Amino acid sequence: MSPLVATDDFTTAVVGDMTLVLSKSETPYEIGKNFHFRTGTCLIYAEHIRISDCVKFPGKDLGIFCYCLEVTKSVDIDVFGKSHSATRTGSTTKTESSGAGAECGSTPMHRMPRG
């Protein structure tokens, strides 16, 4: 995703460590195998979003806000932290595991009235 793209009904911008996508296009904004972002957070605000494939963004935040969400098949959106990324205190030996990854939280889905 380029740092700034703008048309009459679509724009993206990078602000600090956040990518912002705004779309009022009738064409769905697609999240699939070619979707990527380089910042720590990506927020997508669109009228219509299509999720067409599984995506992985380890340790990143992805916010999806839309009126119409289309899922073309069974998909996973994986933003779970990197393996062994949880904070650990004390000393460890080479044979001791550094622990499981950090808690990934939850993915709330809300149906909002249009208007």
PDB file of C-alpha atoms in Angstrom:
ATOM      1  CA  MET A   1       0.000   0.000   0.000  1.00  0.00           C
ATOM      2  CA  SER A   2       1.504   3.320  -1.003  1.00  0.00           C
ATOM      3  CA  PRO A   3       1.781   6.086   1.608  1.00  0.00           C
ATOM      4  CA  LEU A   4      -0.941   8.258  -0.007  1.00  0.00           C
ATOM      5  CA  VAL A   5      -3.479   7.450  -2.710  1.00  0.00           C
ATOM      6  CA  ALA A   6      -6.569   9.570  -3.400  1.00  0.00           C
ATOM      7  CA  THR A   7      -9.526   9.583  -5.821  1.00  0.00           C
ATOM      8  CA  ASP A   8     -13.050  11.007  -5.566  1.00  0.00           C
ATOM      9  CA  ASP A   9     -14.271   8.028  -3.550  1.00  0.00           C
ATOM     10  CA  PHE A  10     -11.129   6.433  -2.094  1.00  0.00           C
ATOM     11  CA  THR A  11      -8.054   7.475  -0.133  1.00  0.00           C
ATOM     12  CA  THR A  12      -5.286   5.917   1.926  1.00  0.00           C
ATOM     13  CA  ALA A  13      -2.809   7.639   4.177  1.00  0.00           C
ATOM     14  CA  VAL A  14      -0.036   6.671   6.558  1.00  0.00           C
ATOM     15  CA  VAL A  15       0.002   8.659   9.797  1.00  0.00           C
ATOM     16  CA  GLY A  16       2.823   7.675  12.119  1.00  0.00           C
ATOM     17  CA  ASP A  17       2.505   3.918  12.656  1.00  0.00           C
ATOM     18  CA  MET A  18      -1.077   3.760  11.326  1.00  0.00           C
ATOM     19  CA  THR A  19      -2.432   3.134   7.834  1.00  0.00           C
ATOM     20  CA  LEU A  20      -5.874   4.625   7.227  1.00  0.00           C
ATOM     21  CA  VAL A  21      -8.119   3.478   4.351  1.00  0.00           C
ATOM     22  CA  LEU A  22     -11.320   5.389   3.531  1.00  0.00           C
ATOM     23  CA  SER A  23     -13.660   4.225   0.764  1.00  0.00           C
ATOM     24  CA  LYS A  24     -17.166   5.205  -0.271  1.00  0.00           C
ATOM     25  CA  SER A  25     -16.852   3.364  -3.581  1.00  0.00           C
ATOM     26  CA  GLU A  26     -19.557   0.982  -4.777  1.00  0.00           C
ATOM     27  CA  THR A  27     -16.754  -1.452  -5.620  1.00  0.00           C
ATOM     28  CA  PRO A  28     -15.884  -3.530  -2.535  1.00  0.00           C
ATOM     29  CA  TYR A  29     -12.545  -2.876  -0.835  1.00  0.00           C
ATOM     30  CA  GLU A  30     -10.882  -6.292  -0.946  1.00  0.00           C
ATOM     31  CA  ILE A  31      -8.885  -7.921   1.823  1.00  0.00           C
ATOM     32  CA  GLY A  32      -7.190 -10.998   0.399  1.00  0.00           C
ATOM     33  CA  LYS A  33      -3.851 -12.521  -0.513  1.00  0.00           C
ATOM     34  CA  ASN A  34      -2.601  -9.237  -2.065  1.00  0.00           C
ATOM     35  CA  PHE A  35      -3.629  -7.050   0.896  1.00  0.00           C
ATOM     36  CA  HIS A  36      -0.765  -5.818   3.069  1.00  0.00           C
ATOM     37  CA  PHE A  37       0.310  -2.901   5.222  1.00  0.00           C
ATOM     38  CA  ARG A  38       3.668  -1.991   6.742  1.00  0.00           C
ATOM     39  CA  THR A  39       2.542  -0.025   9.789  1.00  0.00           C
ATOM     40  CA  GLY A  40       1.610  -1.494  13.173  1.00  0.00           C
ATOM     41  CA  THR A  41      -2.075  -0.636  12.727  1.00  0.00           C
ATOM     42  CA  CYS A  42      -4.424  -0.524   9.739  1.00  0.00           C
ATOM     43  CA  LEU A  43      -7.927   0.946  10.017  1.00  0.00           C
ATOM     44  CA  ILE A  44     -10.312   0.409   7.090  1.00  0.00           C
ATOM     45  CA  TYR A  45     -13.520   2.440   6.849  1.00  0.00           C
ATOM     46  CA  ALA A  46     -15.554   1.475   3.773  1.00  0.00           C
ATOM     47  CA  GLU A  47     -19.130   1.096   2.596  1.00  0.00           C
ATOM     48  CA  HIS A  48     -18.466  -2.442   1.333  1.00  0.00           C
ATOM     49  CA  ILE A  49     -15.563  -4.742   2.272  1.00  0.00           C
ATOM     50  CA  ARG A  50     -14.909  -8.152   0.736  1.00  0.00           C
ATOM     51  CA  ILE A  51     -12.693 -10.658   2.560  1.00  0.00           C
ATOM     52  CA  SER A  52     -11.613 -13.144  -0.097  1.00  0.00           C
ATOM     53  CA  ASP A  53      -8.742 -15.048   1.492  1.00  0.00           C
ATOM     54  CA  CYS A  54      -7.012 -15.816   4.782  1.00  0.00           C
ATOM     55  CA  VAL A  55      -4.554 -13.139   5.916  1.00  0.00           C
ATOM     56  CA  LYS A  56      -1.856 -13.038   8.601  1.00  0.00           C
ATOM     57  CA  PHE A  57      -0.402  -9.938  10.235  1.00  0.00           C
ATOM     58  CA  PRO A  58       1.491 -11.231  13.306  1.00  0.00           C
ATOM     59  CA  GLY A  59       1.541  -8.712  16.142  1.00  0.00           C
ATOM     60  CA  LYS A  60      -0.334  -6.023  14.174  1.00  0.00           C
ATOM     61  CA  ASP A  61      -3.753  -4.414  14.671  1.00  0.00           C
ATOM     62  CA  LEU A  62      -6.430  -4.468  11.961  1.00  0.00           C
ATOM     63  CA  GLY A  63      -9.716  -2.564  12.312  1.00  0.00           C
ATOM     64  CA  ILE A  64     -12.506  -3.228   9.797  1.00  0.00           C
ATOM     65  CA  PHE A  65     -15.470  -0.830   9.815  1.00  0.00           C
ATOM     66  CA  CYS A  66     -18.132  -1.136   7.105  1.00  0.00           C
ATOM     67  CA  TYR A  67     -21.829  -1.207   6.283  1.00  0.00           C
ATOM     68  CA  CYS A  68     -21.620  -4.378   4.191  1.00  0.00           C
ATOM     69  CA  LEU A  69     -19.120  -7.166   4.927  1.00  0.00           C
ATOM     70  CA  GLU A  70     -18.850  -9.908   2.308  1.00  0.00           C
ATOM     71  CA  VAL A  71     -16.913 -13.096   3.028  1.00  0.00           C
ATOM     72  CA  THR A  72     -16.424 -15.192  -0.109  1.00  0.00           C
ATOM     73  CA  LYS A  73     -15.382 -18.391   1.682  1.00  0.00           C
ATOM     74  CA  SER A  74     -14.283 -19.567   5.099  1.00  0.00           C
ATOM     75  CA  VAL A  75     -11.400 -17.247   6.010  1.00  0.00           C
ATOM     76  CA  ASP A  76      -9.104 -16.460   8.934  1.00  0.00           C
ATOM     77  CA  ILE A  77      -7.763 -13.047   9.874  1.00  0.00           C
ATOM     78  CA  ASP A  78      -4.775 -13.772  12.080  1.00  0.00           C
ATOM     79  CA  VAL A  79      -3.211 -10.889  14.045  1.00  0.00           C
ATOM     80  CA  PHE A  80      -1.886 -13.059  16.866  1.00  0.00           C
ATOM     81  CA  GLY A  81       1.442 -11.892  18.283  1.00  0.00           C
ATOM     82  CA  LYS A  82       4.755 -13.345  17.231  1.00  0.00           C
ATOM     83  CA  SER A  83       5.604 -16.696  18.767  1.00  0.00           C
ATOM     84  CA  HIS A  84       7.014 -16.339  22.300  1.00  0.00           C
ATOM     85  CA  SER A  85       6.328 -12.594  22.431  1.00  0.00           C
ATOM     86  CA  ALA A  86       4.813 -12.479  25.923  1.00  0.00           C
ATOM     87  CA  THR A  87       6.785 -10.562  28.532  1.00  0.00           C
ATOM     88  CA  ARG A  88       8.624 -12.788  30.983  1.00  0.00           C
ATOM     89  CA  THR A  89      10.437 -11.873  34.186  1.00  0.00           C
ATOM     90  CA  GLY A  90      13.326 -13.663  35.863  1.00  0.00           C
ATOM     91  CA  SER A  91      16.124 -15.657  34.311  1.00  0.00           C
ATOM     92  CA  THR A  92      15.826 -18.549  31.903  1.00  0.00           C
ATOM     93  CA  THR A  93      18.129 -21.320  30.870  1.00  0.00           C
ATOM     94  CA  LYS A  94      18.702 -22.356  27.270  1.00  0.00           C
ATOM     95  CA  THR A  95      16.429 -25.369  27.721  1.00  0.00           C
ATOM     96  CA  GLU A  96      13.545 -23.399  29.230  1.00  0.00           C
ATOM     97  CA  SER A  97      10.744 -22.197  26.954  1.00  0.00           C
ATOM     98  CA  SER A  98      10.159 -18.471  26.859  1.00  0.00           C
ATOM     99  CA  GLY A  99       6.404 -19.013  27.092  1.00  0.00           C
ATOM    100  CA  ALA A 100       3.384 -18.665  24.877  1.00  0.00           C
ATOM    101  CA  GLY A 101       2.621 -15.634  22.752  1.00  0.00           C
ATOM    102  CA  ALA A 102       0.773 -12.642  24.150  1.00  0.00           C
ATOM    103  CA  GLU A 103      -3.022 -12.556  24.471  1.00  0.00           C
ATOM    104  CA  CYS A 104      -4.559 -11.563  21.154  1.00  0.00           C
ATOM    105  CA  GLY A 105      -7.841 -10.211  22.512  1.00  0.00           C
ATOM    106  CA  SER A 106     -11.151 -10.633  20.734  1.00  0.00           C
ATOM    107  CA  THR A 107     -12.809  -9.670  17.478  1.00  0.00           C
ATOM    108  CA  PRO A 108     -16.143  -7.983  18.174  1.00  0.00           C
ATOM    109  CA  MET A 109     -18.658  -7.784  15.306  1.00  0.00           C
ATOM    110  CA  HIS A 110     -21.433  -5.202  15.527  1.00  0.00           C
ATOM    111  CA  ARG A 111     -24.343  -4.600  13.168  1.00  0.00           C
ATOM    112  CA  MET A 112     -24.901  -0.852  13.005  1.00  0.00           C
ATOM    113  CA  PRO A 113     -28.036   0.815  11.628  1.00  0.00           C
ATOM    114  CA  ARG A 114     -27.500   2.769   8.444  1.00  0.00           C
ATOM    115  CA  GLY A 115     -28.644   6.325   8.421  1.00  0.00           C
TER     116      GLY A 115
END
